Amino acid sequence: MSYDVIVIGLGGMGSAAAYRLAQRGKRVLGLEKFTAVHTQGSSHGGSRITRQAYFEDPAYVPLLLRAHEMWDQIERDSGQSIFHRVGGILVGPPDSSAITGGRASVEQFGLKHELLDAAQICDRFPTMRPAVDDVALYEPGAGFVVPENAVRAHLDLAVAAGAELHFEEPVTHWEDGKVTTARAPYEADHIVVCPGPWAPSLLADLDIPFEIERQIQFFFEPHTEEFRDHPIYIWDRADTFYGFPEIDGAVKVAFHSGGQLCTPETIDRTVHEHEVRAVAEATRRVMPGIVGRYLRAATCMYTNTADEHFVIAHHPRHENVTVACGFSGHGFKFVPVVGEILADLTIDGATRHPIALFDPARLRGGA
């Protein structure tokens, strides 16, 4: 069977791409290895931080401004509850990357924010116990998105726009204009590859050294009720961790880095007692009320590039293939705008959005 576009992978990025392509009148086939809205990749866990005080690089901010507009539109069009603006706070020493990079972003783009010293942090947020020399950047427009609802919304909108979506149909091979799955061969004028942690196998000829890192999302019953109305937070420290307000009786916390290297086939899905203890001890030192009774945990995977920036581009070796991968643990907040970018690249050959930072040439050959 022949299509205008085949989208490989229907997690966050792939679901958004399938919708935007179908919305623009393309005959779209979406292929997913697992069931819809699954828990095997990187688009699950109940919450994902979204913020515009972007210490990773100010170049991301224009994309985030567009993404926040699009989250609102997706909510209206789908009826799903996705984006919760609860505010966000970055905490760390004045010279930490979160503070210096966050300030650079908000000042360059004139974003609403407040700078707080340690005493002001304690006064505004009594859940927090910063060091005497810690400071914070508070962003009122930050918050979290619900990844499962976001993926579900994009899938539903894609189908409503005419896309054909196949689940539990893994791709076994692709080349220019052809995709083979465990069920059938397909043809298309263009292919969009959104492989998540399957990037090393599905995009081997990109010649990019991806690392897949096991990460754990921990859920606790909080000691106090103060977390019911609380901003998202990131503590920039040796063991950087982040977390969320209470959602459905649980608070979620997680380390940002330091996970075990793995593959989607070898990832350890068991969460061990020493891992629970480590995150509990780290958070109790600066947020003593957050960790009460341990409830559960979920594993996911970061697909990291060497510089932790994304890859969004035409495939350098395949003229009619577009790729989106290597989101390095901070990509989900960009889902709707990445979908728009992928549709632009596929249909128009270019996009108005600034994506020079995501050119895979910077990483090729391990450079």
GROMACS .gro file of N, CA and C in nm, residues 129-219:
model
  273
  129ARG      N    1   1.417   2.409   5.185
  129ARG     CA    2   1.523   2.443   5.280
  129ARG      C    3   1.654   2.468   5.203
  130PRO      N    4   1.664   2.582   5.136
  130PRO     CA    5   1.786   2.609   5.059
  130PRO      C    6   1.905   2.638   5.150
  131ALA      N    7   2.025   2.621   5.097
  131ALA     CA    8   2.146   2.665   5.167
  131ALA      C    9   2.143   2.817   5.175
  132VAL      N   10   2.221   2.873   5.267
  132VAL     CA   11   2.216   3.017   5.291
  132VAL      C   12   2.255   3.097   5.169
  133ASP      N   13   2.339   3.042   5.083
  133ASP     CA   14   2.381   3.116   4.964
  133ASP      C   15   2.307   3.074   4.837
  134ASP      N   16   2.207   2.988   4.849
  134ASP     CA   17   2.127   2.949   4.733
  134ASP      C   18   2.038   3.065   4.690
  135VAL      N   19   2.006   3.067   4.562
  135VAL     CA   20   1.909   3.161   4.507
  135VAL      C   21   1.811   3.082   4.420
  136ALA      N   22   1.707   3.149   4.374
  136ALA     CA   23   1.608   3.082   4.291
  136ALA      C   24   1.557   3.175   4.182
  137LEU      N   25   1.517   3.115   4.073
  137LEU     CA   26   1.447   3.184   3.966
  137LEU      C   27   1.307   3.125   3.960
  138TYR      N   28   1.207   3.209   3.985
  138TYR     CA   29   1.068   3.163   3.982
  138TYR      C   30   1.003   3.211   3.853
  139GLU      N   31   0.939   3.117   3.783
  139GLU     CA   32   0.874   3.145   3.656
  139GLU      C   33   0.725   3.113   3.668
  140PRO      N   34   0.637   3.214   3.673
  140PRO     CA   35   0.495   3.187   3.695
  140PRO      C   36   0.428   3.111   3.581
  141GLY      N   37   0.482   3.120   3.460
  141GLY     CA   38   0.418   3.052   3.346
  141GLY      C   39   0.460   2.909   3.325
  142ALA      N   40   0.548   2.858   3.411
  142ALA     CA   41   0.591   2.718   3.399
  142ALA      C   42   0.485   2.624   3.457
  143GLY      N   43   0.509   2.496   3.441
  143GLY     CA   44   0.415   2.398   3.495
  143GLY      C   45   0.448   2.258   3.447
  144PHE      N   46   0.346   2.180   3.423
  144PHE     CA   47   0.370   2.044   3.375
  144PHE      C   48   0.263   2.005   3.274
  145VAL      N   49   0.300   1.912   3.187
  145VAL     CA   50   0.204   1.852   3.094
  145VAL      C   51   0.189   1.705   3.129
  146VAL      N   52   0.074   1.650   3.097
  146VAL     CA   53   0.045   1.508   3.120
  146VAL      C   54   0.078   1.434   2.990
  147PRO      N   55   0.187   1.357   2.987
  147PRO     CA   56   0.231   1.301   2.859
  147PRO      C   57   0.131   1.204   2.797
  148GLU      N   58   0.069   1.121   2.879
  148GLU     CA   59  -0.027   1.025   2.824
  148GLU      C   60  -0.143   1.097   2.756
  149ASN      N   61  -0.194   1.204   2.820
  149ASN     CA   62  -0.304   1.279   2.760
  149ASN      C   63  -0.260   1.350   2.633
  150ALA      N   64  -0.135   1.397   2.632
  150ALA     CA   65  -0.083   1.465   2.514
  150ALA      C   66  -0.073   1.368   2.396
  151VAL      N   67  -0.019   1.251   2.419
  151VAL     CA   68  -0.008   1.152   2.311
  151VAL      C   69  -0.146   1.109   2.264
  152ARG      N   70  -0.234   1.083   2.360
  152ARG     CA   71  -0.370   1.040   2.324
  152ARG      C   72  -0.440   1.147   2.241
  153ALA      N   73  -0.425   1.273   2.281
  153ALA     CA   74  -0.489   1.381   2.207
  153ALA      C   75  -0.438   1.388   2.064
  154HIS      N   76  -0.307   1.379   2.046
  154HIS     CA   77  -0.252   1.387   1.911
  154HIS      C   78  -0.294   1.267   1.826
  155LEU      N   79  -0.298   1.149   1.886
  155LEU     CA   80  -0.342   1.032   1.811
  155LEU      C   81  -0.488   1.046   1.768
  156ASP      N   82  -0.573   1.090   1.860
  156ASP     CA   83  -0.715   1.106   1.827
  156ASP      C   84  -0.735   1.211   1.718
  157LEU      N   85  -0.662   1.321   1.729
  157LEU     CA   86  -0.674   1.427   1.629
  157LEU      C   87  -0.619   1.382   1.493
  158ALA      N   88  -0.514   1.299   1.497
  158ALA     CA   89  -0.460   1.247   1.371
  158ALA      C   90  -0.563   1.160   1.300
  159VAL      N   91  -0.626   1.072   1.374
  159VAL     CA   92  -0.729   0.986   1.315
  159VAL      C   93  -0.845   1.069   1.261
  160ALA      N   94  -0.888   1.169   1.340
  160ALA     CA   95  -0.997   1.256   1.295
  160ALA      C   96  -0.961   1.331   1.167
  161ALA      N   97  -0.831   1.358   1.149
  161ALA     CA   98  -0.786   1.429   1.028
  161ALA      C   99  -0.760   1.334   0.912
  162GLY      N  100  -0.779   1.202   0.932
  162GLY     CA  101  -0.768   1.107   0.823
  162GLY      C  102  -0.647   1.015   0.827
  163ALA      N  103  -0.564   1.024   0.931
  163ALA     CA  104  -0.446   0.936   0.938
  163ALA      C  105  -0.489   0.793   0.968
  164GLU      N  106  -0.411   0.701   0.917
  164GLU     CA  107  -0.429   0.558   0.944
  164GLU      C  108  -0.318   0.516   1.040
  165LEU      N  109  -0.353   0.467   1.158
  165LEU     CA  110  -0.255   0.435   1.261
  165LEU      C  111  -0.258   0.286   1.291
  166HIS      N  112  -0.140   0.223   1.288
  166HIS     CA  113  -0.128   0.080   1.318
  166HIS      C  114  -0.044   0.063   1.445
  167PHE      N  115  -0.099  -0.011   1.539
  167PHE     CA  116  -0.028  -0.038   1.664
  167PHE      C  117   0.013  -0.185   1.672
  168GLU      N  118   0.110  -0.212   1.758
  168GLU     CA  119   0.167  -0.347   1.772
  168GLU      C  120   0.213  -0.400   1.635
  169GLU      N  121   0.276  -0.309   1.559
  169GLU     CA  122   0.328  -0.344   1.428
  169GLU      C  123   0.470  -0.287   1.415
  170PRO      N  124   0.569  -0.358   1.467
  170PRO     CA  125   0.706  -0.306   1.465
  170PRO      C  126   0.765  -0.299   1.325
  171VAL      N  127   0.841  -0.195   1.302
  171VAL     CA  128   0.913  -0.179   1.176
  171VAL      C  129   1.039  -0.265   1.179
  172THR      N  130   1.058  -0.344   1.076
  172THR     CA  131   1.177  -0.430   1.068
  172THR      C  132   1.283  -0.374   0.974
  173HIS      N  133   1.241  -0.288   0.881
  173HIS     CA  134   1.337  -0.231   0.785
  173HIS      C  135   1.274  -0.112   0.717
  174TRP      N  136   1.357  -0.010   0.690
  174TRP     CA  137   1.310   0.100   0.605
  174TRP      C  138   1.423   0.144   0.512
  175GLU      N  139   1.386   0.196   0.400
  175GLU     CA  140   1.479   0.257   0.305
  175GLU      C  141   1.401   0.363   0.232
  176ASP      N  142   1.465   0.435   0.139
  176ASP     CA  143   1.395   0.541   0.068
  176ASP      C  144   1.265   0.491   0.007
  177GLY      N  145   1.154   0.546   0.054
  177GLY     CA  146   1.025   0.516  -0.005
  177GLY      C  147   0.962   0.386   0.037
  178LYS      N  148   1.030   0.306   0.119
  178LYS     CA  149   0.974   0.175   0.156
  178LYS      C  150   0.993   0.148   0.304
  179VAL      N  151   0.890   0.092   0.365
  179VAL     CA  152   0.895   0.051   0.505
  179VAL      C  153   0.837  -0.090   0.514
  180THR      N  154   0.909  -0.176   0.583
  180THR     CA  155   0.863  -0.313   0.603
  180THR      C  156   0.839  -0.335   0.751
  181THR      N  157   0.726  -0.395   0.784
  181THR     CA  158   0.693  -0.429   0.922
  181THR      C  159   0.678  -0.580   0.936
  182ALA      N  160   0.647  -0.624   1.055
  182ALA     CA  161   0.624  -0.766   1.078
  182ALA      C  162   0.499  -0.815   1.006
  183ARG      N  163   0.415  -0.722   0.960
  183ARG     CA  164   0.291  -0.761   0.893
  183ARG      C  165   0.294  -0.744   0.742
  184ALA      N  166   0.354  -0.632   0.694
  184ALA     CA  167   0.339  -0.601   0.552
  184ALA      C  168   0.443  -0.499   0.507
  185PRO      N  169   0.467  -0.490   0.375
  185PRO     CA  170   0.548  -0.382   0.320
  185PRO      C  171   0.458  -0.262   0.284
  186TYR      N  172   0.514  -0.141   0.295
  186TYR     CA  173   0.441  -0.019   0.260
  186TYR      C  174   0.534   0.072   0.181
  187GLU      N  175   0.473   0.162   0.104
  187GLU     CA  176   0.549   0.260   0.029
  187GLU      C  177   0.497   0.399   0.062
  188ALA      N  178   0.585   0.498   0.050
  188ALA     CA  179   0.547   0.637   0.076
  188ALA      C  180   0.642   0.731   0.005
  189ASP      N  181   0.593   0.852  -0.021
  189ASP     CA  182   0.678   0.954  -0.081
  189ASP      C  183   0.781   1.004   0.020
  190HIS      N  184   0.744   1.002   0.147
  190HIS     CA  185   0.833   1.055   0.251
  190HIS      C  186   0.817   0.971   0.377
  191ILE      N  187   0.925   0.960   0.453
  191ILE     CA  188   0.923   0.886   0.580
  191ILE      C  189   0.969   0.980   0.691
  192VAL      N  190   0.899   0.978   0.803
  192VAL     CA  191   0.937   1.053   0.922
  192VAL      C  192   0.969   0.951   1.031
  193VAL      N  193   1.090   0.957   1.086
  193VAL     CA  194   1.135   0.859   1.185
  193VAL      C  195   1.146   0.927   1.321
  194CYS      N  196   1.064   0.883   1.416
  194CYS     CA  197   1.062   0.934   1.554
  194CYS      C  198   1.083   0.815   1.648
  195PRO      N  199   1.205   0.763   1.658
  195PRO     CA  200   1.226   0.631   1.717
  195PRO      C  201   1.244   0.627   1.867
  196GLY      N  202   1.255   0.743   1.934
  196GLY     CA  203   1.283   0.738   2.078
  196GLY      C  204   1.410   0.658   2.104
  197PRO      N  205   1.410   0.571   2.206
  197PRO     CA  206   1.531   0.496   2.240
  197PRO      C  207   1.567   0.386   2.140
  198TRP      N  208   1.487   0.369   2.037
  198TRP     CA  209   1.523   0.276   1.930
  198TRP      C  210   1.604   0.345   1.820
  199ALA      N  211   1.647   0.469   1.845
  199ALA     CA  212   1.727   0.543   1.748
  199ALA      C  213   1.856   0.471   1.707
  200PRO      N  214   1.932   0.410   1.801
  200PRO     CA  215   2.056   0.345   1.758
  200PRO      C  216   2.035   0.237   1.654
  201SER      N  217   1.923   0.167   1.657
  201SER     CA  218   1.899   0.062   1.559
  201SER      C  219   1.827   0.114   1.435
  202LEU      N  220   1.725   0.198   1.451
  202LEU     CA  221   1.649   0.245   1.336
  202LEU      C  222   1.720   0.355   1.258
  203LEU      N  223   1.815   0.424   1.323
  203LEU     CA  224   1.888   0.532   1.258
  203LEU      C  225   2.038   0.510   1.266
  204ALA      N  226   2.080   0.386   1.248
  204ALA     CA  227   2.222   0.353   1.258
  204ALA      C  228   2.306   0.431   1.157
  205ASP      N  229   2.250   0.456   1.039
  205ASP     CA  230   2.331   0.522   0.936
  205ASP      C  231   2.338   0.675   0.953
  206LEU      N  232   2.280   0.728   1.061
  206LEU     CA  233   2.306   0.868   1.096
  206LEU      C  234   2.449   0.887   1.146
  207ASP      N  235   2.508   0.777   1.193
  207ASP     CA  236   2.645   0.780   1.245
  207ASP      C  237   2.658   0.876   1.363
  208ILE      N  238   2.559   0.867   1.454
  208ILE     CA  239   2.559   0.949   1.576
  208ILE      C  240   2.567   0.855   1.696
  209PRO      N  241   2.656   0.882   1.791
  209PRO     CA  242   2.670   0.793   1.907
  209PRO      C  243   2.567   0.822   2.017
  210PHE      N  244   2.444   0.775   1.998
  210PHE     CA  245   2.343   0.790   2.101
  210PHE      C  246   2.377   0.703   2.222
  211GLU      N  247   2.342   0.751   2.341
  211GLU     CA  248   2.347   0.669   2.462
  211GLU      C  249   2.207   0.662   2.521
  212ILE      N  250   2.163   0.542   2.552
  212ILE     CA  251   2.032   0.522   2.613
  212ILE      C  252   2.053   0.504   2.763
  213GLU      N  253   1.984   0.587   2.841
  213GLU     CA  254   2.005   0.591   2.985
  213GLU      C  255   1.875   0.557   3.058
  214ARG      N  256   1.883   0.459   3.146
  214ARG     CA  257   1.768   0.421   3.229
  214ARG      C  258   1.743   0.528   3.334
  215GLN      N  259   1.620   0.574   3.343
  215GLN     CA  260   1.581   0.671   3.444
  215GLN      C  261   1.460   0.619   3.520
  216ILE      N  262   1.447   0.665   3.645
  216ILE     CA  263   1.338   0.619   3.731
  216ILE      C  264   1.256   0.738   3.779
  217GLN      N  265   1.126   0.726   3.772
  217GLN     CA  266   1.034   0.824   3.827
  217GLN      C  267   0.975   0.764   3.955
  218PHE      N  268   0.997   0.832   4.067
  218PHE     CA  269   0.955   0.782   4.198
  218PHE      C  270   0.831   0.858   4.247
  219PHE      N  271   0.738   0.784   4.306
  219PHE     CA  272   0.615   0.844   4.357
  219PHE      C  273   0.605   0.816   4.507
   0.00000   0.00000   0.00000
